[in-house]
């Protein structure tokens, strides 16, 4: 029987996991302006209603790339380097199943909520994973990894922390090991400069969330208005630190011991798929798909 095509979607049970993430966030996450409770509690709901372009935009790239790397002898040990939910784990497990390989997965994050959500997903999928609650810069691997993967992580970090993250990836990977990731370039923005939603964009974002939530209200265990209010809060507090040019993003890898095996945005078709609702975060930007090899 032929294997399904690489574009076949991984199993992401958003309807079931959204209330799980909500409960976990209220149990584990710190609250307040500097806390992550609101973000982790609502992220699955935002994905469920289709409010944001997230990891699903890059499913074809991730599944095809990870499946190609999934060799039993040389790419079994996988590190998921920070995550908002189980999305990357779902893509890894799906790609490795297509390749007929069982990966050894470790998930590292500073917050217990996404780690618990990854364990929930792994148990549901019938696999065993390791989770480690730690600042990635302080993470100590018990042996070299073959693959590091993460999605839209670098755009959350200051320049100094980015450099430390690349050094850590280089440290934990074996020579010839790979990084597979996606990062956004906002053309013309100062490298590492903070990007925020404008007031009009916040209104637009809330209105869009309300319309999307009302359209799926029969699937949701929260009222549409509550999701719209959470979306408004998300937009008000959202801060991103993008790359101002492709050169800046490329140099981050090349200056820290990596050779770029793939570095592209997917062209116009991919840009149309990756169009967020608000121009500050999308109109003059592209997500770059990156496969880097540790030298």
Short mmCIF file of C-alpha atoms in Angstrom, two decimals, residues 7-226:
data_model
loop_
_atom_site.label_atom_id
_atom_site.label_comp_id
_atom_site.label_asym_id
_atom_site.label_seq_id
_atom_site.Cartn_x
_atom_site.Cartn_y
_atom_site.Cartn_z
CA UNK A 7 1.21 17.12 2.27
CA UNK A 8 -1.24 14.88 4.20
CA UNK A 9 -2.01 16.80 7.38
CA UNK A 10 -0.71 15.70 10.78
CA UNK A 11 -3.27 14.92 13.44
CA UNK A 12 -3.91 18.10 15.43
CA UNK A 13 -7.04 17.67 17.59
CA UNK A 14 -7.59 21.36 18.28
CA UNK A 15 -11.19 20.98 19.40
CA UNK A 16 -10.16 18.49 22.08
CA UNK A 17 -6.89 20.15 23.08
CA UNK A 18 -8.09 23.77 23.39
CA UNK A 19 -9.85 23.23 26.74
CA UNK A 20 -6.93 21.07 27.90
CA UNK A 21 -4.47 23.88 27.19
CA UNK A 22 -6.81 26.37 28.87
CA UNK A 23 -6.86 24.32 32.08
CA UNK A 24 -3.13 23.67 32.00
CA UNK A 25 -2.34 27.37 31.56
CA UNK A 26 -4.48 28.33 34.54
CA UNK A 27 -2.71 25.67 36.58
CA UNK A 28 0.89 26.30 35.55
CA UNK A 29 1.42 29.67 33.87
CA UNK A 30 2.22 32.91 35.67
CA UNK A 31 -0.40 35.62 35.16
CA UNK A 32 0.01 39.35 34.67
CA UNK A 33 1.69 41.46 31.98
CA UNK A 34 4.93 39.46 32.09
CA UNK A 35 3.25 36.07 32.42
CA UNK A 36 2.29 33.61 29.69
CA UNK A 37 -1.10 32.47 31.03
CA UNK A 38 -3.28 34.38 28.58
CA UNK A 39 -1.12 33.36 25.62
CA UNK A 40 -0.98 29.65 26.41
CA UNK A 41 -4.61 29.49 27.53
CA UNK A 42 -5.97 30.87 24.25
CA UNK A 43 -3.47 29.82 21.57
CA UNK A 44 -5.32 26.61 20.71
CA UNK A 45 -8.62 28.49 20.42
CA UNK A 46 -7.02 31.01 18.05
CA UNK A 47 -5.76 28.13 15.94
CA UNK A 48 -9.11 26.36 16.11
CA UNK A 49 -10.98 29.30 14.61
CA UNK A 50 -8.27 30.04 12.04
CA UNK A 51 -7.35 33.46 13.41
CA UNK A 52 -3.59 33.26 12.93
CA UNK A 53 -1.22 31.81 10.38
CA UNK A 54 0.81 29.40 12.47
CA UNK A 55 2.70 26.16 11.88
CA UNK A 56 -0.01 24.91 9.50
CA UNK A 57 1.19 27.40 6.89
CA UNK A 58 4.43 25.44 6.64
CA UNK A 59 3.12 21.88 6.92
CA UNK A 60 4.19 20.81 3.43
CA UNK A 61 7.73 22.07 3.98
CA UNK A 62 8.04 20.57 7.44
CA UNK A 63 6.61 17.16 6.64
CA UNK A 64 8.60 16.75 3.41
CA UNK A 65 11.83 17.95 5.04
CA UNK A 66 11.46 15.95 8.23
CA UNK A 67 10.46 12.83 6.32
CA UNK A 68 13.57 13.20 4.18
CA UNK A 69 15.76 13.45 7.28
CA UNK A 70 14.06 10.61 9.14
CA UNK A 71 16.75 7.98 8.74
CA UNK A 72 16.91 5.34 11.45
CA UNK A 73 20.68 5.45 11.77
CA UNK A 74 21.48 9.15 11.40
CA UNK A 75 18.47 11.27 12.40
CA UNK A 76 16.65 9.57 15.25
CA UNK A 77 17.34 11.93 18.18
CA UNK A 78 15.16 15.04 17.84
CA UNK A 79 15.09 18.18 20.00
CA UNK A 80 12.05 20.45 19.80
CA UNK A 81 13.51 23.75 20.90
CA UNK A 82 10.65 25.70 22.53
CA UNK A 83 7.02 25.48 21.46
CA UNK A 84 3.64 27.06 22.14
CA UNK A 85 1.80 23.74 21.84
CA UNK A 86 2.18 20.25 20.36
CA UNK A 87 2.19 21.45 16.72
CA UNK A 88 5.83 20.69 16.03
CA UNK A 89 5.61 17.33 17.77
CA UNK A 90 2.62 16.44 15.59
CA UNK A 91 4.60 17.27 12.45
CA UNK A 92 7.66 15.31 13.61
CA UNK A 93 5.68 12.20 14.52
CA UNK A 94 3.68 12.33 11.29
CA UNK A 95 6.77 12.73 9.09
CA UNK A 96 8.67 9.97 10.89
CA UNK A 97 5.71 7.60 10.63
CA UNK A 98 5.66 8.17 6.88
CA UNK A 99 9.34 7.23 6.84
CA UNK A 100 8.77 4.18 9.04
CA UNK A 101 11.08 5.49 11.78
CA UNK A 102 10.47 5.92 15.52
CA UNK A 103 12.14 9.13 16.74
CA UNK A 104 13.49 9.82 20.21
CA UNK A 105 11.96 13.22 20.94
CA UNK A 106 12.90 15.71 23.65
CA UNK A 107 10.87 18.91 24.08
CA UNK A 108 12.44 21.85 25.92
CA UNK A 109 10.54 24.92 27.05
CA UNK A 110 10.61 27.37 29.95
CA UNK A 111 6.93 26.80 30.76
CA UNK A 112 5.27 23.65 32.04
CA UNK A 113 2.04 24.23 30.08
CA UNK A 114 3.32 23.42 26.57
CA UNK A 115 5.38 20.56 28.00
CA UNK A 116 2.29 19.05 29.65
CA UNK A 117 0.34 19.59 26.43
CA UNK A 118 3.06 17.75 24.48
CA UNK A 119 2.88 14.86 26.94
CA UNK A 120 -0.92 14.82 26.52
CA UNK A 121 -0.51 14.65 22.76
CA UNK A 122 2.20 11.99 22.93
CA UNK A 123 0.06 9.78 25.17
CA UNK A 124 -2.86 10.22 22.78
CA UNK A 125 -0.56 9.25 19.89
CA UNK A 126 0.77 6.22 21.75
CA UNK A 127 4.39 7.37 21.92
CA UNK A 128 6.85 8.25 24.66
CA UNK A 129 8.69 11.57 24.71
CA UNK A 130 10.99 13.35 27.12
CA UNK A 131 10.20 16.88 28.31
CA UNK A 132 12.53 19.28 30.07
CA UNK A 133 11.48 22.54 31.69
CA UNK A 134 14.45 24.84 31.24
CA UNK A 135 15.74 28.00 29.70
CA UNK A 136 17.17 26.68 26.45
CA UNK A 137 20.44 28.52 27.07
CA UNK A 138 20.86 26.49 30.26
CA UNK A 139 19.73 23.16 28.81
CA UNK A 140 22.24 20.32 29.10
CA UNK A 141 21.83 17.48 26.63
CA UNK A 142 22.54 13.89 27.70
CA UNK A 143 24.03 13.22 24.27
CA UNK A 144 24.23 14.83 20.84
CA UNK A 145 21.04 15.33 18.86
CA UNK A 146 20.62 14.64 15.16
CA UNK A 147 17.94 17.26 14.57
CA UNK A 148 16.73 20.47 16.20
CA UNK A 149 13.40 21.88 15.08
CA UNK A 150 11.20 24.80 16.09
CA UNK A 151 8.79 27.20 14.41
CA UNK A 152 8.78 31.03 14.55
CA UNK A 153 10.91 31.00 17.70
CA UNK A 154 13.79 33.28 16.71
CA UNK A 155 11.44 36.21 16.04
CA UNK A 156 10.57 36.37 19.72
CA UNK A 157 14.13 36.91 20.87
CA UNK A 158 16.55 39.80 21.28
CA UNK A 159 19.70 39.76 19.17
CA UNK A 160 21.79 38.68 22.14
CA UNK A 161 19.53 35.77 23.00
CA UNK A 162 19.32 34.73 19.34
CA UNK A 163 23.09 34.40 19.23
CA UNK A 164 23.00 32.30 22.39
CA UNK A 165 20.30 30.06 20.93
CA UNK A 166 22.34 29.39 17.77
CA UNK A 167 25.37 28.60 19.92
CA UNK A 168 23.27 26.19 21.98
CA UNK A 169 21.91 24.47 18.87
CA UNK A 170 25.46 24.10 17.62
CA UNK A 171 26.51 22.67 20.99
CA UNK A 172 23.78 20.04 21.26
CA UNK A 173 23.90 18.86 17.62
CA UNK A 174 26.35 16.30 16.29
CA UNK A 175 28.52 17.43 13.37
CA UNK A 176 26.35 17.17 10.29
CA UNK A 177 23.18 17.47 12.37
CA UNK A 178 20.35 19.66 11.11
CA UNK A 179 18.25 22.60 12.25
CA UNK A 180 14.82 22.83 10.61
CA UNK A 181 12.94 26.02 11.34
CA UNK A 182 10.94 28.93 9.95
CA UNK A 183 11.61 32.61 10.68
CA UNK A 184 9.94 35.80 9.49
CA UNK A 185 11.74 38.62 7.70
CA UNK A 186 10.09 42.05 7.94
CA UNK A 187 11.76 43.99 5.18
CA UNK A 188 13.21 47.32 6.26
CA UNK A 189 12.55 46.87 9.98
CA UNK A 190 15.53 47.34 12.29
CA UNK A 191 17.00 43.94 13.10
CA UNK A 192 15.61 42.91 16.45
CA UNK A 193 13.36 45.97 16.57
CA UNK A 194 10.00 45.49 18.28
CA UNK A 195 6.92 45.27 16.07
CA UNK A 196 3.48 46.01 17.56
CA UNK A 197 -0.09 46.11 16.36
CA UNK A 198 -1.38 49.61 15.67
CA UNK A 199 -4.68 50.69 17.36
CA UNK A 200 -6.71 50.28 14.17
CA UNK A 201 -5.20 46.86 13.62
CA UNK A 202 -6.19 45.80 17.13
CA UNK A 203 -9.80 46.69 16.37
CA UNK A 204 -9.62 44.82 13.06
CA UNK A 205 -8.05 41.81 14.77
CA UNK A 206 -10.79 41.64 17.43
CA UNK A 207 -13.55 42.01 14.85
CA UNK A 208 -12.06 39.22 12.77
CA UNK A 209 -11.71 36.97 15.81
CA UNK A 210 -15.35 37.58 16.74
CA UNK A 211 -16.58 36.74 13.24
CA UNK A 212 -14.48 33.57 13.07
CA UNK A 213 -15.51 32.46 16.57
CA UNK A 214 -19.20 33.02 15.83
CA UNK A 215 -18.88 30.93 12.68
CA UNK A 216 -17.51 28.03 14.76
CA UNK A 217 -19.37 28.67 17.99
CA UNK A 218 -21.02 25.23 17.82
CA UNK A 219 -17.53 23.69 18.13
CA UNK A 220 -16.28 25.91 20.95
CA UNK A 221 -16.61 25.55 24.69
CA UNK A 222 -16.03 29.29 25.21
CA UNK A 223 -18.33 32.11 24.05
CA UNK A 224 -17.32 33.93 20.87
CA UNK A 225 -17.15 37.23 22.79
CA UNK A 226 -14.68 35.73 25.27
#
